Amino acid sequence: MKAIPFAQRRKLMQVLLTSLFQTARLEGLTSRTLKMDCERTADASTLKGDRIAAGIGLILSAVFLLSLADASVKYFSHRMPIWQLFLGASFILVPILGTWLVNGIKSETIAIGSVRWITARSLLLLLMWVAYYAALPLIPLSVAAVAIYTTPLFIALFAACFGTERLTFLGWLAVCLGFVGVTTVLQPGKGSFTAAVLLPVLGAVFYGMAMVVTRQHCREEHPLVLAFALNVAFLIAACAGGIVSVLCEDFSAQAPFLLSAWQPLGWREAGFITCYAIALVTINTATARAYQLAPAALVGTFDYAYLIFACFWGYWFFNEVPSASTWVGMLMILLAGLMVSRNSAS
């Protein structure tokens, strides 16, 4: 298959990002992390009034934008460090979310519960984003996507070990199958194996821990409080990361996306950061609404379309062609995720 010239790919990226900026709407909170928070409200909507087609359409749109956002981060990773991206996005989102939060507190419609657990959750999610994004410049997007989508397995495992939920035989079988799938994709022991492929798996571990904290200790917290706290964590981490980058400048070659010096931003980079922030809001809004309109197990099934979209963007922008082992492992993880979903629904 003929490769698409780099100039055309770059122009297409700019067109897609511009389109995203023009069509996105600030209608909700931020990031993929509200997905598990919204599942507890989905049960009530499954009893009556389901809008299956609308729910499926929304979740497909959300994961399409999410895969594009992640591909964009990989695309721009050589132009700015991760902390510069976090700082720019949080500068946009913190004032917006903070204004809504203050108004909610003043009107007594929003209350803050446990600051300790909110902080712990935000820290775990921050670590998840850092681990996943740190891997994107180093490994194919499809491999990173497969690894991060082991999160349902870790959530089920941690909920069974540290929470009140229990796994059935089907659930334990799914966890084992999922980890076999991860091993198939990562191929430890092979000459092509690098430690970078473990970063998305580590991110999945942090995400699973964060969701257990959410379900056990933050279920009564308003989603706006959780979203604001997460973006404040991004802002603080960005400032700290900038300082570390200056102190560790001699080591920037080993981890350029984490430790490279901050770069002057042109209009493309500034536009990307703005689009990225708005995309997170749009993704979250579509995901939340999807879980309100359709059964959680059904929506979760279509959530795995992210893997297909990630493979598409990986090929389109970076000429990455998934190997046979990646496709086999992806199918195993998809099947395991569906089994876990059925286990949770039963």
Short mmCIF file of C-alpha atoms in Angstrom, two decimals:
data_model
loop_
_atom_site.label_atom_id
_atom_site.label_comp_id
_atom_site.label_asym_id
_atom_site.label_seq_id
_atom_site.Cartn_x
_atom_site.Cartn_y
_atom_site.Cartn_z
CA MET A 1 0.00 0.00 0.00
CA LYS A 2 1.39 3.36 -1.04
CA ALA A 3 2.37 5.61 1.88
CA ILE A 4 0.74 9.03 2.09
CA PRO A 5 3.27 11.87 1.75
CA PHE A 6 4.17 13.56 5.01
CA ALA A 7 3.05 17.00 3.76
CA GLN A 8 -0.42 15.68 2.95
CA ARG A 9 -0.71 13.93 6.31
CA ARG A 10 0.29 17.12 8.12
CA LYS A 11 -2.23 19.16 6.13
CA LEU A 12 -4.97 16.64 6.88
CA MET A 13 -4.11 16.76 10.58
CA GLN A 14 -4.48 20.53 10.53
CA VAL A 15 -7.84 20.28 8.76
CA LEU A 16 -9.11 17.68 11.25
CA LEU A 17 -7.99 19.69 14.24
CA THR A 18 -9.56 22.85 12.83
CA SER A 19 -12.81 20.99 12.24
CA LEU A 20 -12.70 19.64 15.77
CA PHE A 21 -12.22 23.15 17.13
CA GLN A 22 -15.16 24.48 15.15
CA THR A 23 -17.62 21.72 16.00
CA ALA A 24 -16.80 20.97 19.64
CA ARG A 25 -19.10 22.42 22.29
CA LEU A 26 -18.37 23.17 25.95
CA GLU A 27 -21.30 21.14 27.25
CA GLY A 28 -19.81 19.08 30.06
CA LEU A 29 -16.81 18.12 32.11
CA THR A 30 -13.44 16.73 31.01
CA SER A 31 -11.55 13.56 30.08
CA ARG A 32 -12.37 9.91 29.62
CA THR A 33 -12.34 9.43 33.40
CA LEU A 34 -16.04 10.21 33.97
CA LYS A 35 -17.00 7.02 32.15
CA MET A 36 -17.03 4.85 35.27
CA ASP A 37 -18.65 7.64 37.30
CA CYS A 38 -21.59 7.71 34.90
CA GLU A 39 -22.19 3.96 34.92
CA ARG A 40 -23.97 4.13 38.26
CA THR A 41 -26.62 6.42 36.74
CA ALA A 42 -27.00 4.22 33.69
CA ASP A 43 -28.81 1.44 35.56
CA ALA A 44 -31.87 3.60 36.09
CA SER A 45 -32.04 4.56 32.43
CA THR A 46 -31.91 0.92 31.30
CA LEU A 47 -35.29 0.26 32.89
CA LYS A 48 -37.16 2.43 30.40
CA GLY A 49 -36.62 5.10 27.82
CA ASP A 50 -33.47 3.61 26.29
CA ARG A 51 -32.31 5.17 23.03
CA ILE A 52 -29.97 2.47 21.81
CA ALA A 53 -29.02 3.98 18.46
CA ALA A 54 -28.28 7.39 19.98
CA GLY A 55 -26.18 5.84 22.76
CA ILE A 56 -24.15 3.80 20.30
CA GLY A 57 -23.66 6.80 18.04
CA LEU A 58 -22.44 8.96 20.92
CA ILE A 59 -19.94 6.42 22.26
CA LEU A 60 -18.57 5.80 18.76
CA SER A 61 -18.19 9.55 18.26
CA ALA A 62 -16.48 9.86 21.65
CA VAL A 63 -13.91 7.13 21.05
CA PHE A 64 -13.31 8.44 17.53
CA LEU A 65 -12.42 11.87 18.94
CA LEU A 66 -10.45 10.28 21.77
CA SER A 67 -8.34 8.24 19.37
CA LEU A 68 -7.76 11.35 17.24
CA ALA A 69 -6.76 13.34 20.34
CA ASP A 70 -4.28 10.65 21.38
CA ALA A 71 -2.87 10.44 17.85
CA SER A 72 -2.53 14.23 17.88
CA VAL A 73 -0.55 14.07 21.12
CA LYS A 74 1.80 11.58 19.49
CA TYR A 75 2.01 13.77 16.38
CA PHE A 76 2.93 16.92 18.36
CA SER A 77 5.12 15.15 20.93
CA HIS A 78 8.30 16.30 19.19
CA ARG A 79 7.17 19.94 19.29
CA MET A 80 6.40 20.35 22.99
CA PRO A 81 6.91 18.40 26.23
CA ILE A 82 3.98 16.82 27.99
CA TRP A 83 4.04 19.39 30.79
CA GLN A 84 3.59 22.23 28.32
CA LEU A 85 0.53 20.45 26.91
CA PHE A 86 -0.92 19.92 30.39
CA LEU A 87 -0.29 23.53 31.37
CA GLY A 88 -1.99 24.91 28.28
CA ALA A 89 -5.03 22.63 28.58
CA SER A 90 -5.46 23.25 32.32
CA PHE A 91 -5.18 27.01 31.79
CA ILE A 92 -8.26 26.70 29.58
CA LEU A 93 -10.25 24.22 31.66
CA VAL A 94 -9.51 25.21 35.26
CA PRO A 95 -11.10 28.70 35.00
CA ILE A 96 -14.18 27.29 33.23
CA LEU A 97 -14.68 24.39 35.63
CA GLY A 98 -13.77 26.57 38.61
CA THR A 99 -16.42 29.13 37.70
CA TRP A 100 -19.08 26.44 37.42
CA LEU A 101 -17.94 24.89 40.69
CA VAL A 102 -18.02 28.18 42.62
CA ASN A 103 -21.48 28.96 41.30
CA GLY A 104 -22.65 25.50 42.30
CA ILE A 105 -21.25 25.83 45.82
CA LYS A 106 -22.82 29.28 46.23
CA SER A 107 -26.19 27.95 45.12
CA GLU A 108 -25.72 24.96 47.45
CA THR A 109 -26.25 22.49 44.61
CA ILE A 110 -22.69 21.17 44.89
CA ALA A 111 -20.84 20.07 48.02
CA ILE A 112 -17.30 18.76 48.47
CA GLY A 113 -16.95 15.54 50.46
CA SER A 114 -13.61 13.89 51.14
CA VAL A 115 -10.71 16.05 49.98
CA ARG A 116 -8.30 13.24 50.77
CA TRP A 117 -9.91 10.70 48.45
CA ILE A 118 -10.53 13.27 45.73
CA THR A 119 -6.83 14.12 45.86
CA ALA A 120 -5.83 10.44 45.75
CA ARG A 121 -8.08 9.83 42.76
CA SER A 122 -6.71 12.85 40.91
CA LEU A 123 -3.12 11.77 41.55
CA LEU A 124 -3.78 8.25 40.23
CA LEU A 125 -5.43 9.59 37.10
CA LEU A 126 -2.59 12.05 36.57
CA LEU A 127 -0.11 9.18 36.74
CA MET A 128 -2.22 7.26 34.24
CA TRP A 129 -2.14 10.10 31.70
CA VAL A 130 1.60 10.65 32.16
CA ALA A 131 2.41 6.95 31.74
CA TYR A 132 0.26 6.60 28.63
CA TYR A 133 1.37 9.78 26.92
CA ALA A 134 5.03 9.15 27.75
CA ALA A 135 4.79 5.93 25.76
CA LEU A 136 3.18 7.38 22.62
CA PRO A 137 6.36 8.81 21.04
CA LEU A 138 8.19 5.53 21.63
CA ILE A 139 5.82 2.75 20.51
CA PRO A 140 3.15 2.25 17.83
CA LEU A 141 -0.22 3.80 18.64
CA SER A 142 -2.00 0.47 18.15
CA VAL A 143 0.21 -1.23 20.76
CA ALA A 144 -0.34 1.59 23.25
CA ALA A 145 -4.10 1.39 22.64
CA VAL A 146 -4.23 -2.35 23.24
CA ALA A 147 -2.25 -1.99 26.46
CA ILE A 148 -4.32 0.87 27.90
CA TYR A 149 -7.56 -0.93 27.09
CA THR A 150 -6.73 -3.57 29.67
CA THR A 151 -8.24 -1.12 32.18
CA PRO A 152 -11.53 -3.08 32.56
CA LEU A 153 -9.49 -6.10 33.60
CA PHE A 154 -7.58 -4.18 36.26
CA ILE A 155 -10.77 -2.51 37.49
CA ALA A 156 -12.45 -5.89 37.88
CA LEU A 157 -9.36 -7.36 39.54
CA PHE A 158 -8.84 -4.50 42.01
CA ALA A 159 -12.55 -4.28 42.79
CA ALA A 160 -12.52 -7.98 43.64
CA CYS A 161 -9.33 -7.80 45.72
CA PHE A 162 -9.82 -4.48 47.53
CA GLY A 163 -13.50 -3.67 47.13
CA THR A 164 -16.82 -5.34 47.83
CA GLU A 165 -17.39 -6.74 44.34
CA ARG A 166 -16.69 -10.34 43.45
CA LEU A 167 -15.62 -12.00 40.24
CA THR A 168 -17.39 -15.08 38.97
CA PHE A 169 -15.56 -17.89 37.21
CA LEU A 170 -16.28 -16.09 33.93
CA GLY A 171 -14.73 -12.92 35.34
CA TRP A 172 -11.52 -14.65 36.44
CA LEU A 173 -11.32 -16.42 33.07
CA ALA A 174 -11.65 -13.03 31.35
CA VAL A 175 -8.83 -11.54 33.44
CA CYS A 176 -6.53 -14.43 32.56
CA LEU A 177 -7.45 -14.22 28.87
CA GLY A 178 -6.81 -10.49 28.87
CA PHE A 179 -3.35 -10.84 30.31
CA VAL A 180 -2.54 -13.55 27.77
CA GLY A 181 -3.59 -11.04 25.13
CA VAL A 182 -1.27 -8.41 26.59
CA THR A 183 1.61 -10.88 26.57
CA THR A 184 0.84 -11.73 22.94
CA VAL A 185 1.02 -8.06 21.95
CA LEU A 186 4.03 -7.04 24.03
CA GLN A 187 6.03 -10.24 23.42
CA PRO A 188 8.40 -10.02 26.38
CA GLY A 189 11.64 -11.85 25.78
CA LYS A 190 11.71 -11.02 22.07
CA GLY A 191 14.48 -8.85 20.66
CA SER A 192 11.98 -6.14 19.70
CA PHE A 193 10.68 -5.77 23.26
CA THR A 194 11.36 -2.45 25.01
CA ALA A 195 10.46 -1.22 28.46
CA ALA A 196 8.38 1.56 26.89
CA VAL A 197 5.61 -0.90 26.00
CA LEU A 198 5.01 -1.43 29.72
CA LEU A 199 4.11 2.23 30.25
CA PRO A 200 0.53 1.94 28.91
CA VAL A 201 0.02 -1.17 31.04
CA LEU A 202 1.23 0.81 34.04
CA GLY A 203 -1.23 3.51 33.03
CA ALA A 204 -4.00 0.92 32.99
CA VAL A 205 -3.02 -0.13 36.52
CA PHE A 206 -3.24 3.47 37.75
CA TYR A 207 -6.59 3.92 36.02
CA GLY A 208 -7.96 0.73 37.56
CA MET A 209 -6.89 1.88 41.03
CA ALA A 210 -8.45 5.30 40.41
CA MET A 211 -11.78 3.79 39.43
CA VAL A 212 -11.85 1.58 42.53
CA VAL A 213 -11.21 4.70 44.63
CA THR A 214 -14.01 6.43 42.72
CA ARG A 215 -16.49 3.65 43.34
CA GLN A 216 -15.53 3.03 46.97
CA HIS A 217 -14.87 6.55 48.25
CA CYS A 218 -15.99 9.17 45.69
CA ARG A 219 -19.37 7.91 44.51
CA GLU A 220 -21.20 10.74 46.26
CA GLU A 221 -18.90 13.43 44.92
CA HIS A 222 -20.29 15.69 42.21
CA PRO A 223 -18.64 14.97 38.83
CA LEU A 224 -17.77 18.66 38.52
CA VAL A 225 -15.73 18.47 41.73
CA LEU A 226 -13.83 15.45 40.41
CA ALA A 227 -13.18 17.07 37.04
CA PHE A 228 -11.97 20.32 38.61
CA ALA A 229 -9.66 18.47 41.00
CA LEU A 230 -8.14 16.49 38.16
CA ASN A 231 -7.38 19.61 36.14
CA VAL A 232 -5.88 21.31 39.17
CA ALA A 233 -3.62 18.26 39.48
CA PHE A 234 -2.66 18.71 35.82
CA LEU A 235 -1.84 22.37 36.47
CA ILE A 236 0.33 21.64 39.52
CA ALA A 237 2.08 18.75 37.75
CA ALA A 238 2.77 20.94 34.72
CA CYS A 239 4.47 23.57 36.86
CA ALA A 240 6.50 20.94 38.71
CA GLY A 241 7.38 19.18 35.46
CA GLY A 242 8.65 22.42 33.99
CA ILE A 243 10.99 22.91 36.94
CA VAL A 244 12.23 19.31 36.70
CA SER A 245 12.86 19.78 32.97
CA VAL A 246 15.17 22.71 33.71
CA LEU A 247 17.03 20.80 36.42
CA CYS A 248 17.36 17.64 34.31
CA GLU A 249 18.19 19.26 31.00
CA ASP A 250 21.23 17.01 30.54
CA PHE A 251 18.96 13.94 30.52
CA SER A 252 16.39 15.28 28.08
CA ALA A 253 17.70 13.08 25.24
CA GLN A 254 16.66 9.95 27.15
CA ALA A 255 13.06 11.13 27.63
CA PRO A 256 12.42 14.14 25.38
CA PHE A 257 8.64 14.20 25.83
CA LEU A 258 9.08 14.32 29.62
CA LEU A 259 12.27 16.34 30.10
CA SER A 260 12.87 18.48 27.02
CA ALA A 261 12.91 22.25 27.36
CA TRP A 262 9.69 24.13 26.79
CA GLN A 263 9.28 25.35 23.24
CA PRO A 264 7.89 28.61 21.81
CA LEU A 265 4.42 27.90 20.47
CA GLY A 266 3.32 28.78 16.97
CA TRP A 267 -0.29 29.06 15.90
CA ARG A 268 -0.44 25.33 15.06
CA GLU A 269 0.73 24.31 18.53
CA ALA A 270 -1.55 26.81 20.27
CA GLY A 271 -4.46 25.65 18.14
CA PHE A 272 -3.69 22.04 18.98
CA ILE A 273 -3.68 22.73 22.74
CA THR A 274 -7.00 24.56 22.46
CA CYS A 275 -8.54 21.78 20.38
CA TYR A 276 -7.17 19.18 22.80
CA ALA A 277 -8.82 20.88 25.78
CA ILE A 278 -12.15 21.23 23.98
CA ALA A 279 -11.92 17.65 22.74
CA LEU A 280 -11.62 16.37 26.30
CA VAL A 281 -14.79 18.23 27.23
CA THR A 282 -16.65 16.97 24.17
CA ILE A 283 -15.49 13.39 24.65
CA ASN A 284 -16.62 13.38 28.24
CA THR A 285 -20.00 14.88 27.39
CA ALA A 286 -20.67 12.32 24.66
CA THR A 287 -19.52 9.43 26.86
CA ALA A 288 -21.65 10.52 29.80
CA ARG A 289 -24.71 10.95 27.60
CA ALA A 290 -24.15 7.56 25.93
CA TYR A 291 -24.24 5.81 29.31
CA GLN A 292 -27.44 7.66 30.14
CA LEU A 293 -29.20 6.66 26.92
CA ALA A 294 -28.22 3.00 26.57
CA PRO A 295 -27.32 0.05 28.84
CA ALA A 296 -23.81 0.25 30.26
CA ALA A 297 -22.81 -3.23 29.01
CA LEU A 298 -23.84 -2.35 25.45
CA VAL A 299 -22.10 1.02 25.49
CA GLY A 300 -18.96 -0.58 26.95
CA THR A 301 -18.89 -3.03 24.07
CA PHE A 302 -18.79 -0.27 21.46
CA ASP A 303 -16.21 1.59 23.56
CA TYR A 304 -13.68 -0.91 22.22
CA ALA A 305 -14.02 0.68 18.79
CA TYR A 306 -11.20 2.90 20.06
CA LEU A 307 -8.80 0.07 19.18
CA ILE A 308 -9.87 0.10 15.53
CA PHE A 309 -9.69 3.89 15.30
CA ALA A 310 -6.25 3.91 16.93
CA CYS A 311 -4.97 1.42 14.36
CA PHE A 312 -6.39 3.61 11.59
CA TRP A 313 -4.75 6.81 12.87
CA GLY A 314 -1.52 4.93 13.50
CA TYR A 315 -1.38 3.86 9.87
CA TRP A 316 -2.67 7.13 8.41
CA PHE A 317 -0.32 9.49 10.21
CA PHE A 318 2.67 7.33 11.14
CA ASN A 319 2.66 4.45 8.62
CA GLU A 320 2.30 1.97 11.50
CA VAL A 321 0.99 -1.42 10.43
CA PRO A 322 -0.05 -3.67 13.36
CA SER A 323 1.64 -7.04 13.40
CA ALA A 324 -0.23 -10.33 13.39
CA SER A 325 0.49 -10.77 17.11
CA THR A 326 -0.98 -7.33 17.80
CA TRP A 327 -4.23 -8.26 16.03
CA VAL A 328 -4.45 -11.59 17.87
CA GLY A 329 -3.76 -9.96 21.25
CA MET A 330 -6.28 -7.22 20.46
CA LEU A 331 -8.99 -9.81 19.81
CA MET A 332 -8.14 -11.58 23.07
CA ILE A 333 -8.36 -8.35 25.07
CA LEU A 334 -11.61 -7.41 23.30
CA LEU A 335 -13.13 -10.76 24.16
CA ALA A 336 -11.87 -10.50 27.75
CA GLY A 337 -13.38 -7.02 28.08
CA LEU A 338 -16.74 -8.26 26.84
CA MET A 339 -16.62 -11.14 29.31
CA VAL A 340 -15.85 -8.77 32.18
CA SER A 341 -18.70 -6.54 31.06
CA ARG A 342 -21.11 -9.46 31.12
CA ASN A 343 -19.76 -10.49 34.53
CA SER A 344 -20.42 -7.00 35.91
CA ALA A 345 -23.88 -6.83 34.36
CA SER A 346 -24.98 -10.15 35.80
#
